PDB file of C-alpha atoms in Angstrom:
ATOM      1  CA  MET P   1      -9.087  19.143  -0.072  1.00  0.00           C
ATOM      2  CA  ASN P   2     -10.085  15.748  -1.440  1.00  0.00           C
ATOM      3  CA  ARG P   3      -8.356  12.333   0.490  1.00  0.00           C
ATOM      4  CA  ILE P   4      -5.502  12.385  -2.032  1.00  0.00           C
ATOM      5  CA  SER P   5      -4.787  15.402  -1.409  1.00  0.00           C
ATOM      6  CA  ILE P   6      -4.772  15.072   1.760  1.00  0.00           C
ATOM      7  CA  ILE P   7      -2.335  12.557   1.285  1.00  0.00           C
ATOM      8  CA  ARG P   8      -0.088  14.455  -0.915  1.00  0.00           C
ATOM      9  CA  GLU P   9       0.140  17.513   1.930  1.00  0.00           C
ATOM     10  CA  LYS P  10       1.040  14.841   4.064  1.00  0.00           C
ATOM     11  CA  LEU P  11       3.785  13.550   2.560  1.00  0.00           C
ATOM     12  CA  LYS P  12       5.142  16.456   1.577  1.00  0.00           C
ATOM     13  CA  ARG P  13       5.399  17.712   5.423  1.00  0.00           C
ATOM     14  CA  ASN P  14       7.556  14.154   5.938  1.00  0.00           C
ATOM     15  CA  GLU P  15       4.395  12.878   7.733  1.00  0.00           C
ATOM     16  CA  LEU P  16       3.529   9.137   8.295  1.00  0.00           C
ATOM     17  CA  CYS P  17       0.425   8.042   6.686  1.00  0.00           C
ATOM     18  CA  PHE P  18      -0.509   4.848   8.693  1.00  0.00           C
ATOM     19  CA  GLY P  19      -2.782   1.910   7.386  1.00  0.00           C
ATOM     20  CA  THR P  20      -4.367  -1.394   7.452  1.00  0.00           C
ATOM     21  CA  HIS P  21      -4.680  -3.806   5.461  1.00  0.00           C
ATOM     22  CA  CYS P  22      -7.933  -6.001   4.200  1.00  0.00           C
ATOM     23  CA  SER P  23      -8.913  -7.933   1.967  1.00  0.00           C
ATOM     24  CA  THR P  24     -12.790  -9.006   3.324  1.00  0.00           C
ATOM     25  CA  THR P  25     -15.958  -9.167   1.456  1.00  0.00           C
ATOM     26  CA  ASP P  26     -17.677  -7.432   3.950  1.00  0.00           C
ATOM     27  CA  ALA P  27     -17.774  -3.740   3.688  1.00  0.00           C
ATOM     28  CA  ASP P  28     -18.193  -3.014   7.173  1.00  0.00           C
ATOM     29  CA  PHE P  29     -14.387  -3.281   7.725  1.00  0.00           C
ATOM     30  CA  TYR P  30     -13.453  -1.138   5.307  1.00  0.00           C
ATOM     31  CA  GLU P  31     -15.819   1.840   6.261  1.00  0.00           C
ATOM     32  CA  MET P  32     -15.178   1.318   9.681  1.00  0.00           C
ATOM     33  CA  CYS P  33     -11.506   2.045   9.076  1.00  0.00           C
ATOM     34  CA  GLY P  34     -11.911   5.581   8.220  1.00  0.00           C
ATOM     35  CA  LEU P  35     -13.802   6.127  11.177  1.00  0.00           C
ATOM     36  CA  LEU P  36     -11.335   4.799  13.066  1.00  0.00           C
ATOM     37  CA  GLY P  37      -8.655   7.060  12.069  1.00  0.00           C
ATOM     38  CA  TYR P  38      -6.606   5.372   9.659  1.00  0.00           C
ATOM     39  CA  ASP P  39      -5.061   7.792   6.570  1.00  0.00           C
ATOM     40  CA  TYR P  40      -5.631   4.414   4.012  1.00  0.00           C
ATOM     41  CA  ILE P  41      -6.444   1.033   3.391  1.00  0.00           C
ATOM     42  CA  TRP P  42      -4.347  -1.293   1.734  1.00  0.00           C
ATOM     43  CA  ILE P  43      -6.991  -3.458  -0.258  1.00  0.00           C
ATOM     44  CA  ASP P  44      -4.916  -6.670  -0.961  1.00  0.00           C
ATOM     45  CA  ASN P  45      -5.576  -7.972  -4.556  1.00  0.00           C
ATOM     46  CA  GLU P  46      -1.932  -9.405  -4.554  1.00  0.00           C
ATOM     47  CA  HIS P  47      -2.569 -12.584  -2.755  1.00  0.00           C
ATOM     48  CA  ALA P  48      -6.755 -12.362  -1.920  1.00  0.00           C
ATOM     49  CA  GLY P  49      -7.389 -13.315  -4.947  1.00  0.00           C
ATOM     50  CA  MET P  50     -10.615 -10.846  -4.636  1.00  0.00           C
ATOM     51  CA  THR P  51     -12.648  -9.779  -7.441  1.00  0.00           C
ATOM     52  CA  GLN P  52     -13.447  -7.321  -9.482  1.00  0.00           C
ATOM     53  CA  PRO P  53     -16.770  -6.089  -7.971  1.00  0.00           C
ATOM     54  CA  MET P  54     -15.126  -6.592  -4.771  1.00  0.00           C
ATOM     55  CA  ILE P  55     -12.214  -4.344  -5.428  1.00  0.00           C
ATOM     56  CA  LYS P  56     -14.815  -1.706  -6.293  1.00  0.00           C
ATOM     57  CA  ASN P  57     -17.233  -2.138  -2.997  1.00  0.00           C
ATOM     58  CA  ALA P  58     -14.076  -2.064  -1.062  1.00  0.00           C
ATOM     59  CA  ILE P  59     -12.970   1.233  -2.602  1.00  0.00           C
ATOM     60  CA  ILE P  60     -16.564   2.545  -2.239  1.00  0.00           C
ATOM     61  CA  ALA P  61     -16.730   1.193   1.693  1.00  0.00           C
ATOM     62  CA  THR P  62     -13.030   3.101   1.710  1.00  0.00           C
ATOM     63  CA  ASN P  63     -13.590   6.468   0.915  1.00  0.00           C
ATOM     64  CA  ALA P  64     -17.041   6.594   2.417  1.00  0.00           C
ATOM     65  CA  GLY P  65     -14.818   5.886   6.187  1.00  0.00           C
ATOM     66  CA  GLY P  66     -13.076   8.774   5.047  1.00  0.00           C
ATOM     67  CA  CYS P  67      -9.517   7.744   4.037  1.00  0.00           C
ATOM     68  CA  CYS P  68      -7.911   6.346   1.191  1.00  0.00           C
ATOM     69  CA  ALA P  69      -7.719   3.454  -0.849  1.00  0.00           C
ATOM     70  CA  ILE P  70      -4.922   1.914  -2.030  1.00  0.00           C
ATOM     71  CA  VAL P  71      -4.827  -1.139  -4.592  1.00  0.00           C
ATOM     72  CA  ARG P  72      -2.604  -3.876  -4.159  1.00  0.00           C
ATOM     73  CA  VAL P  73      -3.017  -5.326  -7.821  1.00  0.00           C
ATOM     74  CA  PRO P  74      -1.950  -8.643  -8.153  1.00  0.00           C
ATOM     75  CA  ASP P  75       0.622  -8.263 -11.371  1.00  0.00           C
ATOM     76  CA  HIS P  76       2.307  -6.053 -13.696  1.00  0.00           C
ATOM     77  CA  ASP P  77      -0.394  -6.571 -16.773  1.00  0.00           C
ATOM     78  CA  MET P  78      -2.256  -3.876 -18.054  1.00  0.00           C
ATOM     79  CA  ALA P  79      -5.587  -6.459 -18.571  1.00  0.00           C
ATOM     80  CA  HIS P  80      -5.539  -6.768 -14.486  1.00  0.00           C
ATOM     81  CA  VAL P  81      -4.606  -3.212 -13.885  1.00  0.00           C
ATOM     82  CA  LYS P  82      -7.193  -1.214 -15.596  1.00  0.00           C
ATOM     83  CA  PRO P  83     -10.574  -2.662 -14.331  1.00  0.00           C
ATOM     84  CA  ILE P  84      -8.748  -1.598 -10.943  1.00  0.00           C
ATOM     85  CA  ILE P  85      -7.957   2.136 -11.708  1.00  0.00           C
ATOM     86  CA  GLU P  86     -11.808   2.820 -13.371  1.00  0.00           C
ATOM     87  CA  CYS P  87     -12.493   1.705 -10.062  1.00  0.00           C
ATOM     88  CA  GLY P  88     -11.419   5.533  -8.946  1.00  0.00           C
ATOM     89  CA  PRO P  89      -8.944   4.117  -6.088  1.00  0.00           C
ATOM     90  CA  ASP P  90      -6.546   6.817  -4.599  1.00  0.00           C
ATOM     91  CA  GLY P  91      -3.366   4.680  -4.971  1.00  0.00           C
ATOM     92  CA  VAL P  92      -2.080   1.174  -6.922  1.00  0.00           C
ATOM     93  CA  ILE P  93       0.942  -0.448  -5.198  1.00  0.00           C
ATOM     94  CA  PHE P  94       2.775  -2.618  -7.890  1.00  0.00           C
ATOM     95  CA  PRO P  95       4.442  -5.804  -6.036  1.00  0.00           C
ATOM     96  CA  MET P  96       7.431  -7.204  -7.034  1.00  0.00           C
ATOM     97  CA  VAL P  97       8.908  -3.931  -8.849  1.00  0.00           C
ATOM     98  CA  ASN P  98      13.102  -4.944  -9.906  1.00  0.00           C
ATOM     99  CA  THR P  99      13.851  -2.946 -12.562  1.00  0.00           C
ATOM    100  CA  ALA P 100      13.639   0.433 -13.688  1.00  0.00           C
ATOM    101  CA  GLU P 101      11.945  -0.593 -16.877  1.00  0.00           C
ATOM    102  CA  GLU P 102       9.405  -2.525 -15.475  1.00  0.00           C
ATOM    103  CA  ALA P 103       8.627   0.621 -12.815  1.00  0.00           C
ATOM    104  CA  ARG P 104       8.651   2.688 -16.444  1.00  0.00           C
ATOM    105  CA  HIS P 105       6.102   0.156 -17.428  1.00  0.00           C
ATOM    106  CA  CYS P 106       4.085   0.488 -14.639  1.00  0.00           C
ATOM    107  CA  VAL P 107       3.787   4.090 -14.230  1.00  0.00           C
ATOM    108  CA  SER P 108       2.621   3.937 -18.545  1.00  0.00           C
ATOM    109  CA  ILE P 109      -0.579   1.483 -17.992  1.00  0.00           C
ATOM    110  CA  CYS P 110      -1.687   3.800 -15.081  1.00  0.00           C
ATOM    111  CA  THR P 111      -0.677   6.815 -17.674  1.00  0.00           C
ATOM    112  CA  TYR P 112      -3.256   8.415 -20.812  1.00  0.00           C
ATOM    113  CA  PRO P 113      -1.442   8.689 -24.362  1.00  0.00           C
ATOM    114  CA  PRO P 114       0.862  10.046 -25.350  1.00  0.00           C
ATOM    115  CA  LYS P 115       2.772   9.657 -22.061  1.00  0.00           C
ATOM    116  CA  GLY P 116       1.339   6.190 -21.030  1.00  0.00           C
ATOM    117  CA  THR P 117      -0.879   3.070 -23.026  1.00  0.00           C
ATOM    118  CA  ARG P 118      -3.386   3.255 -20.830  1.00  0.00           C
ATOM    119  CA  GLY P 119      -6.295   2.820 -22.439  1.00  0.00           C
ATOM    120  CA  PHE P 120      -9.606   5.514 -21.657  1.00  0.00           C
ATOM    121  CA  GLY P 121     -12.894   3.383 -20.147  1.00  0.00           C
ATOM    122  CA  PRO P 122     -13.324   5.450 -16.996  1.00  0.00           C
ATOM    123  CA  LEU P 123     -16.093   4.495 -14.492  1.00  0.00           C
ATOM    124  CA  ARG P 124     -16.254   5.651 -10.878  1.00  0.00           C
ATOM    125  CA  ALA P 125     -13.063   7.550 -11.854  1.00  0.00           C
ATOM    126  CA  ILE P 126     -14.456   9.671 -13.663  1.00  0.00           C
ATOM    127  CA  ASP P 127     -17.626  10.157 -10.992  1.00  0.00           C
ATOM    128  CA  TYR P 128     -19.829   8.279 -13.447  1.00  0.00           C
ATOM    129  CA  GLY P 129     -18.892  10.747 -16.272  1.00  0.00           C
ATOM    130  CA  MET P 130     -20.253  14.050 -13.372  1.00  0.00           C
ATOM    131  CA  LYS P 131     -16.694  14.989 -13.732  1.00  0.00           C
ATOM    132  CA  SER P 132     -16.175  17.308 -16.876  1.00  0.00           C
ATOM    133  CA  PHE P 133     -13.703  15.364 -19.851  1.00  0.00           C
ATOM    134  CA  ASP P 134     -11.387  18.043 -19.460  1.00  0.00           C
ATOM    135  CA  GLU P 135     -11.137  18.396 -15.284  1.00  0.00           C
ATOM    136  CA  TYR P 136     -10.234  14.289 -15.442  1.00  0.00           C
ATOM    137  CA  VAL P 137      -7.827  14.592 -17.924  1.00  0.00           C
ATOM    138  CA  ALA P 138      -6.006  18.204 -16.274  1.00  0.00           C
ATOM    139  CA  THR P 139      -5.979  16.008 -12.981  1.00  0.00           C
ATOM    140  CA  VAL P 140      -5.613  12.193 -13.573  1.00  0.00           C
ATOM    141  CA  ASP P 141      -1.772  11.819 -13.309  1.00  0.00           C
ATOM    142  CA  ASP P 142      -2.431  13.499  -9.770  1.00  0.00           C
ATOM    143  CA  SER P 143      -5.225  11.623  -8.715  1.00  0.00           C
ATOM    144  CA  PHE P 144      -3.701   8.782  -7.658  1.00  0.00           C
ATOM    145  CA  LEU P 145      -0.576   7.324  -5.877  1.00  0.00           C
ATOM    146  CA  LYS P 146       1.420   5.244  -7.837  1.00  0.00           C
ATOM    147  CA  LEU P 147       3.680   2.773  -5.780  1.00  0.00           C
ATOM    148  CA  MET P 148       6.141   0.020  -6.177  1.00  0.00           C
ATOM    149  CA  GLN P 149       7.345  -2.728  -4.103  1.00  0.00           C
ATOM    150  CA  CYS P 150      10.718  -2.824  -3.282  1.00  0.00           C
ATOM    151  CA  GLU P 151      10.710  -6.705  -1.874  1.00  0.00           C
ATOM    152  CA  HIS P 152      13.671  -8.165  -3.857  1.00  0.00           C
ATOM    153  CA  VAL P 153      17.782  -8.065  -3.792  1.00  0.00           C
ATOM    154  CA  GLU P 154      17.413  -7.362  -6.961  1.00  0.00           C
ATOM    155  CA  ALA P 155      15.015  -4.726  -6.878  1.00  0.00           C
ATOM    156  CA  VAL P 156      17.384  -2.948  -4.213  1.00  0.00           C
ATOM    157  CA  LYS P 157      20.553  -3.497  -5.984  1.00  0.00           C
ATOM    158  CA  ASN P 158      18.514  -1.287  -9.038  1.00  0.00           C
ATOM    159  CA  LEU P 159      16.565   0.786  -6.677  1.00  0.00           C
ATOM    160  CA  ASP P 160      18.515   4.068  -8.088  1.00  0.00           C
ATOM    161  CA  GLU P 161      17.591   3.638 -11.134  1.00  0.00           C
ATOM    162  CA  ILE P 162      13.547   2.767  -9.814  1.00  0.00           C
ATOM    163  CA  LEU P 163      13.565   5.943  -8.285  1.00  0.00           C
ATOM    164  CA  GLU P 164      14.467   8.057 -11.067  1.00  0.00           C
ATOM    165  CA  VAL P 165      11.481   6.926 -13.243  1.00  0.00           C
ATOM    166  CA  PRO P 166       9.284   9.774 -13.250  1.00  0.00           C
ATOM    167  CA  GLY P 167       5.454   8.547 -12.128  1.00  0.00           C
ATOM    168  CA  VAL P 168       6.853   7.018  -9.749  1.00  0.00           C
ATOM    169  CA  ASP P 169       5.420   8.068  -6.353  1.00  0.00           C
ATOM    170  CA  GLY P 170       6.780   6.206  -3.690  1.00  0.00           C
ATOM    171  CA  ILE P 171       8.292   3.045  -2.577  1.00  0.00           C
ATOM    172  CA  ILE P 172       6.914   0.745  -0.189  1.00  0.00           C
ATOM    173  CA  CYS P 173       9.009  -2.306   0.932  1.00  0.00           C
ATOM    174  CA  GLY P 174       7.305  -5.761   1.423  1.00  0.00           C
ATOM    175  CA  PRO P 175       9.965  -7.378   4.466  1.00  0.00           C
ATOM    176  CA  MET P 176       9.106 -11.773   4.134  1.00  0.00           C
ATOM    177  CA  ASP P 177       9.867 -11.800   0.343  1.00  0.00           C
ATOM    178  CA  LEU P 178      13.005  -9.312   0.604  1.00  0.00           C
ATOM    179  CA  SER P 179      14.241 -11.556   3.585  1.00  0.00           C
ATOM    180  CA  ALA P 180      13.622 -14.299   2.123  1.00  0.00           C
ATOM    181  CA  SER P 181      15.185 -13.394  -1.621  1.00  0.00           C
ATOM    182  CA  ALA P 182      18.370 -12.884   1.158  1.00  0.00           C
ATOM    183  CA  GLY P 183      17.447 -16.549   2.324  1.00  0.00           C
ATOM    184  CA  ARG P 184      16.996 -15.387   5.587  1.00  0.00           C
ATOM    185  CA  LEU P 185      12.650 -15.815   5.053  1.00  0.00           C
ATOM    186  CA  GLY P 186      11.112 -14.097   8.081  1.00  0.00           C
ATOM    187  CA  LYS P 187      14.591 -13.079   9.626  1.00  0.00           C
ATOM    188  CA  PHE P 188      13.520  -9.133   9.620  1.00  0.00           C
ATOM    189  CA  HIS P 189      16.300  -8.675  12.707  1.00  0.00           C
ATOM    190  CA  GLU P 190      19.000 -10.069  11.783  1.00  0.00           C
ATOM    191  CA  PRO P 191      21.813  -7.747  10.091  1.00  0.00           C
ATOM    192  CA  GLU P 192      21.733  -8.567   6.710  1.00  0.00           C
ATOM    193  CA  VAL P 193      17.907  -7.644   6.306  1.00  0.00           C
ATOM    194  CA  LYS P 194      18.281  -4.969   8.195  1.00  0.00           C
ATOM    195  CA  ALA P 195      20.939  -3.606   5.979  1.00  0.00           C
ATOM    196  CA  LEU P 196      18.978  -4.206   3.095  1.00  0.00           C
ATOM    197  CA  MET P 197      15.854  -1.897   4.646  1.00  0.00           C
ATOM    198  CA  GLN P 198      18.760   0.583   5.495  1.00  0.00           C
ATOM    199  CA  THR P 199      19.464   0.573   1.733  1.00  0.00           C
ATOM    200  CA  ILE P 200      16.331   1.211   0.544  1.00  0.00           C
ATOM    201  CA  ILE P 201      15.610   4.020   3.340  1.00  0.00           C
ATOM    202  CA  ASP P 202      18.553   5.846   2.487  1.00  0.00           C
ATOM    203  CA  LYS P 203      18.295   5.545  -0.822  1.00  0.00           C
ATOM    204  CA  CYS P 204      14.614   7.061  -0.920  1.00  0.00           C
ATOM    205  CA  LYS P 205      16.138   9.613   1.027  1.00  0.00           C
ATOM    206  CA  ALA P 206      18.838  10.989  -1.094  1.00  0.00           C
ATOM    207  CA  HIS P 207      16.104  10.968  -4.049  1.00  0.00           C
ATOM    208  CA  LYS P 208      13.577  12.590  -1.376  1.00  0.00           C
ATOM    209  CA  LYS P 209      10.815  10.037  -2.541  1.00  0.00           C
ATOM    210  CA  PRO P 210       8.090   9.090   0.018  1.00  0.00           C
ATOM    211  CA  PHE P 211       9.322   5.149   1.507  1.00  0.00           C
ATOM    212  CA  GLY P 212       7.575   2.840   3.847  1.00  0.00           C
ATOM    213  CA  LEU P 213       6.966  -0.819   4.828  1.00  0.00           C
ATOM    214  CA  SER P 214       3.477  -2.771   4.667  1.00  0.00           C
ATOM    215  CA  TYR P 215       3.417  -6.421   6.864  1.00  0.00           C
ATOM    216  CA  GLY P 216       0.471  -8.331   7.895  1.00  0.00           C
ATOM    217  CA  LEU P 217       1.619  -9.015  11.339  1.00  0.00           C
ATOM    218  CA  LEU P 218       1.708  -7.163  14.355  1.00  0.00           C
ATOM    219  CA  ASP P 219       5.946  -6.633  15.105  1.00  0.00           C
ATOM    220  CA  MET P 220       5.516  -3.263  16.241  1.00  0.00           C
ATOM    221  CA  GLU P 221       9.269  -3.022  16.614  1.00  0.00           C
ATOM    222  CA  LEU P 222       9.989  -3.357  12.760  1.00  0.00           C
ATOM    223  CA  MET P 223       7.350  -0.110  12.885  1.00  0.00           C
ATOM    224  CA  LYS P 224       9.178   1.679  15.189  1.00  0.00           C
ATOM    225  CA  PHE P 225      12.281   1.352  13.175  1.00  0.00           C
ATOM    226  CA  TRP P 226      10.542   2.239   9.859  1.00  0.00           C
ATOM    227  CA  VAL P 227       9.025   5.182  11.834  1.00  0.00           C
ATOM    228  CA  GLU P 228      11.531   6.340  12.945  1.00  0.00           C
ATOM    229  CA  GLN P 229      13.580   6.370  10.136  1.00  0.00           C
ATOM    230  CA  GLY P 230      11.157   8.589   8.627  1.00  0.00           C
ATOM    231  CA  ALA P 231       8.808   6.122   7.242  1.00  0.00           C
ATOM    232  CA  SER P 232       5.913   7.799   5.232  1.00  0.00           C
ATOM    233  CA  PHE P 233       3.939   4.898   4.600  1.00  0.00           C
ATOM    234  CA  PHE P 234       3.106   2.679   7.127  1.00  0.00           C
ATOM    235  CA  SER P 235       0.634  -0.282   6.992  1.00  0.00           C
ATOM    236  CA  LEU P 236       0.025  -2.508   9.613  1.00  0.00           C
ATOM    237  CA  GLY P 237      -1.894  -6.309  10.154  1.00  0.00           C
ATOM    238  CA  THR P 238      -5.438  -7.470   9.093  1.00  0.00           C
ATOM    239  CA  PRO P 239      -8.950  -7.515  10.438  1.00  0.00           C
ATOM    240  CA  GLN P 240      -7.586 -11.587  11.692  1.00  0.00           C
ATOM    241  CA  ASP P 241      -4.898  -9.664  13.103  1.00  0.00           C
ATOM    242  CA  TYR P 242      -6.908  -7.834  15.320  1.00  0.00           C
ATOM    243  CA  PHE P 243      -9.341 -10.288  16.300  1.00  0.00           C
ATOM    244  CA  ARG P 244      -6.844 -13.274  17.335  1.00  0.00           C
ATOM    245  CA  GLU P 245      -4.415 -10.514  19.274  1.00  0.00           C
ATOM    246  CA  MET P 246      -7.685  -9.029  21.094  1.00  0.00           C
ATOM    247  CA  SER P 247      -9.278 -12.368  21.853  1.00  0.00           C
ATOM    248  CA  LYS P 248      -6.695 -14.068  22.941  1.00  0.00           C
ATOM    249  CA  ASP P 249      -5.960 -10.868  25.834  1.00  0.00           C
ATOM    250  CA  VAL P 250     -10.220 -11.191  26.215  1.00  0.00           C
ATOM    251  CA  ILE P 251     -10.035 -14.476  27.238  1.00  0.00           C
ATOM    252  CA  LYS P 252      -6.772 -14.747  29.052  1.00  0.00           C
ATOM    253  CA  VAL P 253      -8.981 -11.961  31.056  1.00  0.00           C
ATOM    254  CA  ALA P 254     -12.307 -14.484  31.389  1.00  0.00           C
ATOM    255  CA  ARG P 255     -10.507 -17.462  32.514  1.00  0.00           C
ATOM    256  CA  ALA P 256      -8.409 -15.737  34.969  1.00  0.00           C
ATOM    257  CA  THR P 257     -11.969 -13.911  36.235  1.00  0.00           C
ATOM    258  CA  GLU P 258     -13.449 -17.625  36.171  1.00  0.00           C
ATOM    259  CA  ALA P 259     -10.307 -19.267  38.515  1.00  0.00           C
ATOM    260  CA  GLY P 260     -10.629 -16.301  40.982  1.00  0.00           C
ATOM    261  CA  ARG P 261     -14.670 -16.963  41.476  1.00  0.00           C
ATOM    262  CA  LYS P 262     -13.345 -20.804  42.740  1.00  0.00           C
TER     263      LYS P 262
END
């Protein structure tokens, strides 16, 4: 069973797919994450400004470590998305999808005609030509996930229509921008923001669509809320976050040990 099939099987069984975020140039981090046991790596090209070679190397290294490579693209522009999907990621995340029309456009640029508008030119996605054309075309629509981010109050209002768009494989909440759109930037645990999150969860459950959350910092309370609600995806932290938090603990122990010897 290939990587994306493992993820899809976990989604069918309502199991959690747990990941982390990375946008470093160092391929070691991506490969190591797979060896550590993450289900997927969220390769972030929305905020990090990664180059095409960086993204391709990140996908290859992530897969080498044994887990799925899911790339967040910078926007909904075909010119920016097409080179990424030709690298054969296991999923693509579209930021700030606020309407069903935007969701249809995002799915379309990932889908070959006549169903979509994707231009043909697969590179790594067709195993560098070692996979037969017929096999590739027959399986391409299921070969990677198409995930939409719900991170604005407008998206929450339109979520029922977004979830009905064929080809939308799941919804990922972006809590920081969602809270900002409600005028409560970073106030994830306040009732108004919690209510928006609950609405996302309830609507996804009603449509029987996978859902989850992505958060760059280490908020265990937020993770607990979403996982207990049945989240299919949860992405937490970055290499910088883990280095920072472990460094704090190590330095604290070192200083305490030093003080004890005096």
